[in-house]
XYZ file of C-alpha atoms in Angstrom:
83
model
C 13.343 -35.973 -25.651
C 11.423 -36.113 -28.905
C 10.031 -39.235 -30.478
C 9.310 -37.139 -33.579
C 12.940 -35.995 -33.676
C 14.257 -39.553 -33.413
C 11.860 -40.709 -36.141
C 12.843 -37.796 -38.381
C 16.558 -38.445 -37.923
C 16.123 -42.119 -38.791
C 14.096 -41.323 -41.903
C 16.480 -38.646 -43.154
C 19.418 -41.023 -42.773
C 17.634 -44.072 -44.222
C 16.321 -42.245 -47.285
C 19.297 -39.937 -47.896
C 17.399 -36.689 -47.398
C 19.426 -33.870 -45.896
C 18.164 -31.424 -43.308
C 18.672 -28.383 -45.522
C 16.525 -29.793 -48.342
C 13.778 -30.616 -45.865
C 13.950 -27.121 -44.354
C 13.730 -25.498 -47.776
C 10.745 -27.632 -48.740
C 9.035 -26.823 -45.426
C 9.953 -23.123 -45.682
C 11.481 -23.119 -42.187
C 14.986 -22.233 -41.005
C 17.373 -25.172 -41.229
C 18.178 -24.566 -37.557
C 14.626 -25.723 -36.720
C 15.151 -29.051 -38.480
C 18.528 -29.413 -36.782
C 16.961 -28.846 -33.354
C 14.290 -31.470 -34.053
C 16.805 -34.049 -35.292
C 19.126 -33.430 -32.340
C 16.154 -33.547 -29.968
C 16.779 -30.149 -28.407
C 13.317 -28.972 -29.450
C 10.111 -30.816 -30.257
C 8.291 -29.986 -33.478
C 4.753 -28.680 -33.017
C 1.785 -30.681 -34.231
C 1.571 -28.477 -37.308
C 5.279 -28.990 -37.964
C 4.883 -32.774 -37.736
C 2.164 -32.615 -40.389
C 4.382 -30.358 -42.526
C 7.334 -32.749 -42.095
C 5.188 -35.585 -43.454
C 3.957 -33.442 -46.331
C 7.492 -32.358 -47.266
C 8.831 -35.914 -47.038
C 6.088 -37.063 -49.429
C 7.545 -34.748 -52.077
C 10.924 -36.491 -51.781
C 9.775 -40.078 -51.278
C 6.324 -41.329 -50.319
C 7.864 -44.275 -48.454
C 9.932 -41.869 -46.370
C 6.776 -40.040 -45.319
C 5.011 -43.297 -44.496
C 8.000 -44.532 -42.497
C 8.136 -41.260 -40.552
C 4.477 -41.602 -39.566
C 4.918 -45.250 -38.573
C 8.021 -44.537 -36.501
C 6.426 -41.532 -34.849
C 3.107 -43.153 -34.059
C 4.013 -46.780 -33.470
C 7.712 -47.409 -32.836
C 11.147 -45.865 -32.640
C 13.154 -48.706 -34.184
C 15.780 -47.956 -36.806
C 14.707 -48.655 -40.373
C 17.401 -50.337 -42.425
C 17.803 -50.870 -46.151
C 16.193 -54.326 -45.940
C 13.103 -52.899 -44.247
C 12.279 -50.665 -47.216
C 11.517 -53.454 -49.641
């Protein structure tokens, strides 16, 4: 359903960021993040921007990877792909 949700799930897993921490940083209910990751609901445009902003606080590469996956591809990012 959601390319943003797939990208977010991949980034959270690849960079070891849990959904609850992201939700707290974004100041949204953790159920929202769970819905995005499980592709039952698409994040709004504002939420996508806020996801990127929150990810930057944890790891700038995670934020950059999220944007790349969301805008350009949906491939899984592995350990070797991060440098």
